[in-house]
Amino acid sequence: NIDFDFSPYEAVNESYETATGETRSYTRYETEAIVTDGYTLTNTTEEDITVSGIYPFAGSFDNAVMEMPAITVDGTRIDTELFAGPFSGGYRDVTGTTAGGRWNIDNLNSWEQYRELLADGSYMVRSFDEWPNLNLPVIVYEISDRAVQTGVEAGVADLKLSFVMDSEETTILTYGFNAGWNNQDTGEYARGTHVPESFNPDYGESAYLIVLGEDVENCTLQGWSDGWSKENDAVTGTLTRYETTLGEILYDLMCLYINDVDAMYDSDVGPFLWGNITEDMYFGAISELMYDYGKLSDDTAERYDDGMLEDMFSEARVMQRVMYLRFSVTIPAGGSVDVIAQMTKDASIDFIGANKDRNGYDMVTQLGSDLTFTAQTASVSNTEYIEIIDQNFGFDPANGVTEVELDLSVEHYWLEVRKLPQ
């Protein structure tokens, strides 16, 4: 049975005090449902059976703390192990099609797309694979001590790292750079980095150029003012070259990125460590993205052509993916156990046109499951806060019909609700 609980729609009166001491009141409610997805598992044999349960849910690392289901067995919350699938969507060009390049992220937005994603089981299998190995030798050019000499007016201060390379033999990745210039015909390249001011999260940090393959040549570091418009020797930095592995430098930079985001949001707990998202899992997803679509791919998406690691870090964090909770459950001989997954689900909201007040919720009856169902039911609760505008479940709360039996031949059930005035 799956239950949609609409208690978050209850209006809550709150107040706050303005800067002038005036008290103002307002009413708010949440357009989300508490979903309780319950299964009764029956063992018809004469021996106890212990099985692995795998529960999928869609989400991202950034909001997994809110979307991760809580699993209980016969009323007791149990420990689960989290596995994350790769990015579930794709890319499109700036016009919204997939023909002209992969510049923009294109998330899945329908249940049919999820059906296609999970159809042959390969996505789930890959979700339990080991992360890619990044034990690749690299050369790092680190620019530290970025500064402007005291008492010198430099305007917008930048450091430009110029070098020569063969793009057929060399791949570059960057962290802390914000500008670039390429001439593949001559092999001349440059990358620029701002000198951060004291209030910036990256003040006192370094910028990094990472070289895979043949080393770059003729590296020079020059200070500039006002967008590379004039050289300025008062803008300085220290250039250091060293060798390491891609995995080691990437992990260090990932941790630096986490700290910067924490500082930006004044967070005591890194947003990537919520809901069992560990640094190692986050690092694995970054590595996976680099091999799938980034500069380690045989077919790099245009979105990542510049090799900026900040893109890898931020997008691995927010990309939509299917994640899996794995747990163990023992079903006694001739008996049954109740396994329940409970989570909070945001509504799918139509912001366009006449239907802007409709909040949608849906479910699928068998997608991605290898269970044999004898029956499925659905229910709604706390419906006094909403009215059902459209559906294919058959609920009729006004006449006491709040639970229905589902037809297992119907793949997809849905309902749209509207907040009732209070």
PDB file of C-alpha atoms in Angstrom, residues 107-318:
ATOM      1  CA  ASN A 107      17.020  16.127 -16.551  1.00  0.00           C
ATOM      2  CA  LEU A 108      14.424  13.398 -16.820  1.00  0.00           C
ATOM      3  CA  ASN A 109      10.939  14.871 -16.446  1.00  0.00           C
ATOM      4  CA  SER A 110       8.465  12.037 -16.973  1.00  0.00           C
ATOM      5  CA  TRP A 111       7.770   8.595 -15.610  1.00  0.00           C
ATOM      6  CA  GLU A 112       8.149   7.177 -19.116  1.00  0.00           C
ATOM      7  CA  GLN A 113      11.766   8.396 -19.175  1.00  0.00           C
ATOM      8  CA  TYR A 114      12.430   6.644 -15.870  1.00  0.00           C
ATOM      9  CA  ARG A 115      10.845   3.492 -17.312  1.00  0.00           C
ATOM     10  CA  GLU A 116      13.283   3.642 -20.205  1.00  0.00           C
ATOM     11  CA  LEU A 117      16.225   4.340 -17.866  1.00  0.00           C
ATOM     12  CA  LEU A 118      15.497   1.295 -15.681  1.00  0.00           C
ATOM     13  CA  ALA A 119      14.083  -1.050 -18.323  1.00  0.00           C
ATOM     14  CA  ASP A 120      16.965  -3.479 -18.834  1.00  0.00           C
ATOM     15  CA  GLY A 121      18.431  -3.309 -15.316  1.00  0.00           C
ATOM     16  CA  SER A 122      21.825  -2.028 -16.462  1.00  0.00           C
ATOM     17  CA  TYR A 123      21.433   1.308 -14.665  1.00  0.00           C
ATOM     18  CA  MET A 124      20.905  -0.401 -11.310  1.00  0.00           C
ATOM     19  CA  VAL A 125      23.779  -2.834 -11.921  1.00  0.00           C
ATOM     20  CA  ARG A 126      26.099   0.075 -12.645  1.00  0.00           C
ATOM     21  CA  SER A 127      24.925   1.834  -9.477  1.00  0.00           C
ATOM     22  CA  PHE A 128      26.521  -0.973  -7.421  1.00  0.00           C
ATOM     23  CA  ASP A 129      29.789  -1.030  -9.397  1.00  0.00           C
ATOM     24  CA  GLU A 130      33.030   0.330  -7.967  1.00  0.00           C
ATOM     25  CA  TRP A 131      33.884   3.931  -8.763  1.00  0.00           C
ATOM     26  CA  PRO A 132      36.398   4.664 -11.557  1.00  0.00           C
ATOM     27  CA  ASN A 133      40.083   4.702 -10.704  1.00  0.00           C
ATOM     28  CA  LEU A 134      41.920   8.020 -11.042  1.00  0.00           C
ATOM     29  CA  ASN A 135      45.435   6.709 -10.444  1.00  0.00           C
ATOM     30  CA  LEU A 136      46.727   8.649 -13.453  1.00  0.00           C
ATOM     31  CA  PRO A 137      50.036  10.559 -13.382  1.00  0.00           C
ATOM     32  CA  VAL A 138      49.628  14.322 -13.711  1.00  0.00           C
ATOM     33  CA  ILE A 139      51.739  17.452 -13.531  1.00  0.00           C
ATOM     34  CA  VAL A 140      50.371  20.297 -11.410  1.00  0.00           C
ATOM     35  CA  TYR A 141      51.154  23.987 -11.818  1.00  0.00           C
ATOM     36  CA  GLU A 142      50.051  25.720  -8.637  1.00  0.00           C
ATOM     37  CA  ILE A 143      49.769  29.491  -8.343  1.00  0.00           C
ATOM     38  CA  SER A 144      49.961  30.431  -4.674  1.00  0.00           C
ATOM     39  CA  ASP A 145      50.353  33.716  -2.808  1.00  0.00           C
ATOM     40  CA  ARG A 146      48.089  35.617  -5.236  1.00  0.00           C
ATOM     41  CA  ALA A 147      48.341  39.250  -4.183  1.00  0.00           C
ATOM     42  CA  VAL A 148      48.643  42.903  -5.134  1.00  0.00           C
ATOM     43  CA  GLN A 149      51.589  44.798  -3.690  1.00  0.00           C
ATOM     44  CA  THR A 150      50.575  47.022  -0.778  1.00  0.00           C
ATOM     45  CA  GLY A 151      49.780  50.580  -1.768  1.00  0.00           C
ATOM     46  CA  VAL A 152      49.392  49.819  -5.490  1.00  0.00           C
ATOM     47  CA  GLU A 153      46.099  50.457  -7.302  1.00  0.00           C
ATOM     48  CA  ALA A 154      45.575  47.543  -9.680  1.00  0.00           C
ATOM     49  CA  GLY A 155      41.860  47.786 -10.486  1.00  0.00           C
ATOM     50  CA  VAL A 156      40.562  44.303 -11.281  1.00  0.00           C
ATOM     51  CA  ALA A 157      43.720  42.282 -10.699  1.00  0.00           C
ATOM     52  CA  ASP A 158      44.445  39.053 -12.580  1.00  0.00           C
ATOM     53  CA  LEU A 159      47.287  36.641 -13.081  1.00  0.00           C
ATOM     54  CA  LYS A 160      47.691  35.114 -16.528  1.00  0.00           C
ATOM     55  CA  LEU A 161      49.433  31.761 -16.933  1.00  0.00           C
ATOM     56  CA  SER A 162      50.631  31.403 -20.533  1.00  0.00           C
ATOM     57  CA  PHE A 163      51.971  28.166 -22.028  1.00  0.00           C
ATOM     58  CA  VAL A 164      52.382  26.143 -25.211  1.00  0.00           C
ATOM     59  CA  MET A 165      50.921  22.674 -25.690  1.00  0.00           C
ATOM     60  CA  ASP A 166      49.830  20.108 -28.279  1.00  0.00           C
ATOM     61  CA  SER A 167      46.103  19.565 -27.737  1.00  0.00           C
ATOM     62  CA  GLU A 168      46.388  16.112 -29.343  1.00  0.00           C
ATOM     63  CA  GLU A 169      48.865  14.977 -26.696  1.00  0.00           C
ATOM     64  CA  THR A 170      47.877  17.058 -23.660  1.00  0.00           C
ATOM     65  CA  THR A 171      44.683  17.545 -21.666  1.00  0.00           C
ATOM     66  CA  ILE A 172      44.402  20.294 -19.077  1.00  0.00           C
ATOM     67  CA  LEU A 173      42.085  20.664 -16.085  1.00  0.00           C
ATOM     68  CA  THR A 174      41.832  23.795 -13.956  1.00  0.00           C
ATOM     69  CA  TYR A 175      40.671  24.872 -10.528  1.00  0.00           C
ATOM     70  CA  GLY A 176      40.551  28.515  -9.452  1.00  0.00           C
ATOM     71  CA  PHE A 177      40.830  29.918 -12.987  1.00  0.00           C
ATOM     72  CA  ASN A 178      38.066  32.058 -14.436  1.00  0.00           C
ATOM     73  CA  ALA A 179      39.274  33.064 -17.922  1.00  0.00           C
ATOM     74  CA  GLY A 180      40.962  31.426 -20.869  1.00  0.00           C
ATOM     75  CA  TRP A 181      42.387  31.942 -24.317  1.00  0.00           C
ATOM     76  CA  ASN A 182      43.257  29.247 -26.898  1.00  0.00           C
ATOM     77  CA  ASN A 183      44.970  29.134 -30.268  1.00  0.00           C
ATOM     78  CA  GLN A 184      45.102  25.522 -31.370  1.00  0.00           C
ATOM     79  CA  ASP A 185      46.799  26.456 -34.645  1.00  0.00           C
ATOM     80  CA  THR A 186      49.874  27.860 -32.887  1.00  0.00           C
ATOM     81  CA  GLY A 187      49.588  25.804 -29.701  1.00  0.00           C
ATOM     82  CA  GLU A 188      49.505  28.955 -27.561  1.00  0.00           C
ATOM     83  CA  TYR A 189      47.198  28.922 -24.555  1.00  0.00           C
ATOM     84  CA  ALA A 190      46.531  31.042 -21.495  1.00  0.00           C
ATOM     85  CA  ARG A 191      44.437  30.740 -18.348  1.00  0.00           C
ATOM     86  CA  GLY A 192      43.604  33.623 -16.031  1.00  0.00           C
ATOM     87  CA  THR A 193      42.794  33.794 -12.334  1.00  0.00           C
ATOM     88  CA  HIS A 194      41.530  36.725 -10.277  1.00  0.00           C
ATOM     89  CA  VAL A 195      43.448  37.839  -7.231  1.00  0.00           C
ATOM     90  CA  PRO A 196      40.764  37.276  -4.574  1.00  0.00           C
ATOM     91  CA  GLU A 197      39.977  39.993  -2.077  1.00  0.00           C
ATOM     92  CA  SER A 198      39.889  39.301   1.643  1.00  0.00           C
ATOM     93  CA  PHE A 199      36.099  38.825   1.781  1.00  0.00           C
ATOM     94  CA  ASN A 200      36.066  36.062  -0.871  1.00  0.00           C
ATOM     95  CA  PRO A 201      35.814  32.395   0.250  1.00  0.00           C
ATOM     96  CA  ASP A 202      38.915  31.548  -1.810  1.00  0.00           C
ATOM     97  CA  TYR A 203      41.093  34.299  -0.317  1.00  0.00           C
ATOM     98  CA  GLY A 204      44.501  32.856   0.482  1.00  0.00           C
ATOM     99  CA  GLU A 205      43.925  29.773  -1.674  1.00  0.00           C
ATOM    100  CA  SER A 206      45.815  28.699  -4.790  1.00  0.00           C
ATOM    101  CA  ALA A 207      44.794  28.185  -8.388  1.00  0.00           C
ATOM    102  CA  TYR A 208      45.730  24.954 -10.151  1.00  0.00           C
ATOM    103  CA  LEU A 209      46.484  23.900 -13.728  1.00  0.00           C
ATOM    104  CA  ILE A 210      46.579  20.098 -14.009  1.00  0.00           C
ATOM    105  CA  VAL A 211      48.283  18.502 -16.996  1.00  0.00           C
ATOM    106  CA  LEU A 212      47.523  14.987 -18.274  1.00  0.00           C
ATOM    107  CA  GLY A 213      49.773  13.603 -21.005  1.00  0.00           C
ATOM    108  CA  GLU A 214      52.715  15.553 -22.349  1.00  0.00           C
ATOM    109  CA  ASP A 215      53.842  18.485 -20.244  1.00  0.00           C
ATOM    110  CA  VAL A 216      53.137  22.060 -21.337  1.00  0.00           C
ATOM    111  CA  GLU A 217      56.061  24.284 -22.298  1.00  0.00           C
ATOM    112  CA  ASN A 218      57.163  27.908 -21.907  1.00  0.00           C
ATOM    113  CA  CYS A 219      55.071  28.555 -18.775  1.00  0.00           C
ATOM    114  CA  THR A 220      55.070  32.201 -17.769  1.00  0.00           C
ATOM    115  CA  LEU A 221      53.094  34.003 -15.085  1.00  0.00           C
ATOM    116  CA  GLN A 222      52.244  37.665 -15.541  1.00  0.00           C
ATOM    117  CA  GLY A 223      50.166  40.132 -13.537  1.00  0.00           C
ATOM    118  CA  TRP A 224      47.498  42.151 -15.340  1.00  0.00           C
ATOM    119  CA  SER A 225      44.946  44.839 -14.556  1.00  0.00           C
ATOM    120  CA  ASP A 226      41.411  45.396 -15.789  1.00  0.00           C
ATOM    121  CA  GLY A 227      40.740  42.264 -17.766  1.00  0.00           C
ATOM    122  CA  TRP A 228      44.124  41.649 -19.359  1.00  0.00           C
ATOM    123  CA  SER A 229      44.142  45.199 -20.719  1.00  0.00           C
ATOM    124  CA  LYS A 230      47.576  46.101 -19.343  1.00  0.00           C
ATOM    125  CA  GLU A 231      50.445  44.306 -17.680  1.00  0.00           C
ATOM    126  CA  ASN A 232      50.980  45.089 -13.992  1.00  0.00           C
ATOM    127  CA  ASP A 233      54.022  43.730 -12.199  1.00  0.00           C
ATOM    128  CA  ALA A 234      52.485  44.682  -8.848  1.00  0.00           C
ATOM    129  CA  VAL A 235      50.062  41.761  -9.288  1.00  0.00           C
ATOM    130  CA  THR A 236      52.080  38.760  -8.170  1.00  0.00           C
ATOM    131  CA  GLY A 237      51.925  35.060  -7.446  1.00  0.00           C
ATOM    132  CA  THR A 238      54.233  32.101  -6.921  1.00  0.00           C
ATOM    133  CA  LEU A 239      54.253  29.380  -9.602  1.00  0.00           C
ATOM    134  CA  THR A 240      55.193  25.874  -8.416  1.00  0.00           C
ATOM    135  CA  ARG A 241      55.400  22.725 -10.540  1.00  0.00           C
ATOM    136  CA  TYR A 242      55.090  19.219  -9.052  1.00  0.00           C
ATOM    137  CA  GLU A 243      53.995  15.705 -10.002  1.00  0.00           C
ATOM    138  CA  THR A 244      51.272  13.599  -8.377  1.00  0.00           C
ATOM    139  CA  THR A 245      48.269  11.508  -9.391  1.00  0.00           C
ATOM    140  CA  LEU A 246      44.959  12.847 -10.621  1.00  0.00           C
ATOM    141  CA  GLY A 247      43.139  11.108  -7.768  1.00  0.00           C
ATOM    142  CA  GLU A 248      45.263  12.749  -5.089  1.00  0.00           C
ATOM    143  CA  ILE A 249      45.044  16.304  -6.407  1.00  0.00           C
ATOM    144  CA  LEU A 250      41.361  15.933  -7.291  1.00  0.00           C
ATOM    145  CA  TYR A 251      40.458  14.709  -3.795  1.00  0.00           C
ATOM    146  CA  ASP A 252      42.336  17.621  -2.202  1.00  0.00           C
ATOM    147  CA  LEU A 253      40.575  20.131  -4.453  1.00  0.00           C
ATOM    148  CA  MET A 254      37.192  18.538  -3.777  1.00  0.00           C
ATOM    149  CA  CYS A 255      37.727  19.041  -0.041  1.00  0.00           C
ATOM    150  CA  LEU A 256      38.748  22.641  -0.732  1.00  0.00           C
ATOM    151  CA  TYR A 257      35.542  23.120  -2.704  1.00  0.00           C
ATOM    152  CA  ILE A 258      33.458  21.661   0.144  1.00  0.00           C
ATOM    153  CA  ASN A 259      35.065  24.063   2.606  1.00  0.00           C
ATOM    154  CA  ASP A 260      34.419  27.026   0.301  1.00  0.00           C
ATOM    155  CA  VAL A 261      30.727  26.106  -0.065  1.00  0.00           C
ATOM    156  CA  ASP A 262      30.426  25.682   3.695  1.00  0.00           C
ATOM    157  CA  ALA A 263      31.954  29.141   4.186  1.00  0.00           C
ATOM    158  CA  MET A 264      29.657  30.651   1.587  1.00  0.00           C
ATOM    159  CA  TYR A 265      26.539  29.280   3.298  1.00  0.00           C
ATOM    160  CA  ASP A 266      27.951  29.576   6.828  1.00  0.00           C
ATOM    161  CA  SER A 267      27.334  25.860   7.290  1.00  0.00           C
ATOM    162  CA  ASP A 268      28.718  23.843  10.188  1.00  0.00           C
ATOM    163  CA  VAL A 269      28.107  20.543   8.389  1.00  0.00           C
ATOM    164  CA  GLY A 270      29.122  20.096   4.755  1.00  0.00           C
ATOM    165  CA  PRO A 271      26.074  19.768   2.504  1.00  0.00           C
ATOM    166  CA  PHE A 272      27.667  16.700   0.926  1.00  0.00           C
ATOM    167  CA  LEU A 273      27.792  14.813   4.202  1.00  0.00           C
ATOM    168  CA  TRP A 274      24.050  14.861   4.796  1.00  0.00           C
ATOM    169  CA  GLY A 275      22.022  11.706   4.455  1.00  0.00           C
ATOM    170  CA  ASN A 276      25.040   9.364   4.353  1.00  0.00           C
ATOM    171  CA  ILE A 277      26.651  11.191   1.408  1.00  0.00           C
ATOM    172  CA  THR A 278      30.312  10.759   2.311  1.00  0.00           C
ATOM    173  CA  GLU A 279      33.345  12.438   0.795  1.00  0.00           C
ATOM    174  CA  ASP A 280      34.293   9.124  -0.843  1.00  0.00           C
ATOM    175  CA  MET A 281      30.885   8.737  -2.487  1.00  0.00           C
ATOM    176  CA  TYR A 282      30.941  12.332  -3.682  1.00  0.00           C
ATOM    177  CA  PHE A 283      34.476  11.853  -5.021  1.00  0.00           C
ATOM    178  CA  GLY A 284      33.382   8.687  -6.821  1.00  0.00           C
ATOM    179  CA  ALA A 285      30.503  10.494  -8.499  1.00  0.00           C
ATOM    180  CA  ILE A 286      32.873  13.266  -9.638  1.00  0.00           C
ATOM    181  CA  SER A 287      35.247  10.657 -11.089  1.00  0.00           C
ATOM    182  CA  GLU A 288      32.337   8.940 -12.813  1.00  0.00           C
ATOM    183  CA  LEU A 289      31.135  12.206 -14.349  1.00  0.00           C
ATOM    184  CA  MET A 290      34.623  12.971 -15.648  1.00  0.00           C
ATOM    185  CA  TYR A 291      34.757   9.606 -17.426  1.00  0.00           C
ATOM    186  CA  ASP A 292      31.169   9.764 -18.677  1.00  0.00           C
ATOM    187  CA  TYR A 293      31.031  13.316 -20.010  1.00  0.00           C
ATOM    188  CA  GLY A 294      34.105  15.269 -18.875  1.00  0.00           C
ATOM    189  CA  LYS A 295      37.679  15.556 -20.137  1.00  0.00           C
ATOM    190  CA  LEU A 296      38.409  11.873 -19.427  1.00  0.00           C
ATOM    191  CA  SER A 297      35.611  10.810 -21.772  1.00  0.00           C
ATOM    192  CA  ASP A 298      36.217   9.790 -25.367  1.00  0.00           C
ATOM    193  CA  ASP A 299      33.331  12.105 -26.266  1.00  0.00           C
ATOM    194  CA  THR A 300      33.470  15.131 -23.955  1.00  0.00           C
ATOM    195  CA  ALA A 301      30.230  17.110 -23.719  1.00  0.00           C
ATOM    196  CA  GLU A 302      30.699  20.668 -24.952  1.00  0.00           C
ATOM    197  CA  ARG A 303      29.599  21.890 -21.531  1.00  0.00           C
ATOM    198  CA  TYR A 304      32.881  20.625 -20.077  1.00  0.00           C
ATOM    199  CA  ASP A 305      35.289  21.490 -22.895  1.00  0.00           C
ATOM    200  CA  ASP A 306      37.130  24.048 -20.760  1.00  0.00           C
ATOM    201  CA  GLY A 307      38.119  21.421 -18.194  1.00  0.00           C
ATOM    202  CA  MET A 308      37.016  23.506 -15.196  1.00  0.00           C
ATOM    203  CA  LEU A 309      36.857  21.212 -12.168  1.00  0.00           C
ATOM    204  CA  GLU A 310      34.392  23.548 -10.451  1.00  0.00           C
ATOM    205  CA  ASP A 311      31.836  22.355 -13.037  1.00  0.00           C
ATOM    206  CA  MET A 312      32.505  18.724 -12.145  1.00  0.00           C
ATOM    207  CA  PHE A 313      32.229  19.416  -8.421  1.00  0.00           C
ATOM    208  CA  SER A 314      29.055  21.483  -8.536  1.00  0.00           C
ATOM    209  CA  GLU A 315      27.202  19.334 -11.048  1.00  0.00           C
ATOM    210  CA  ALA A 316      28.032  16.001  -9.437  1.00  0.00           C
ATOM    211  CA  ARG A 317      26.469  17.510  -6.336  1.00  0.00           C
ATOM    212  CA  VAL A 318      23.176  18.680  -7.890  1.00  0.00           C
TER     213      VAL A 318
END
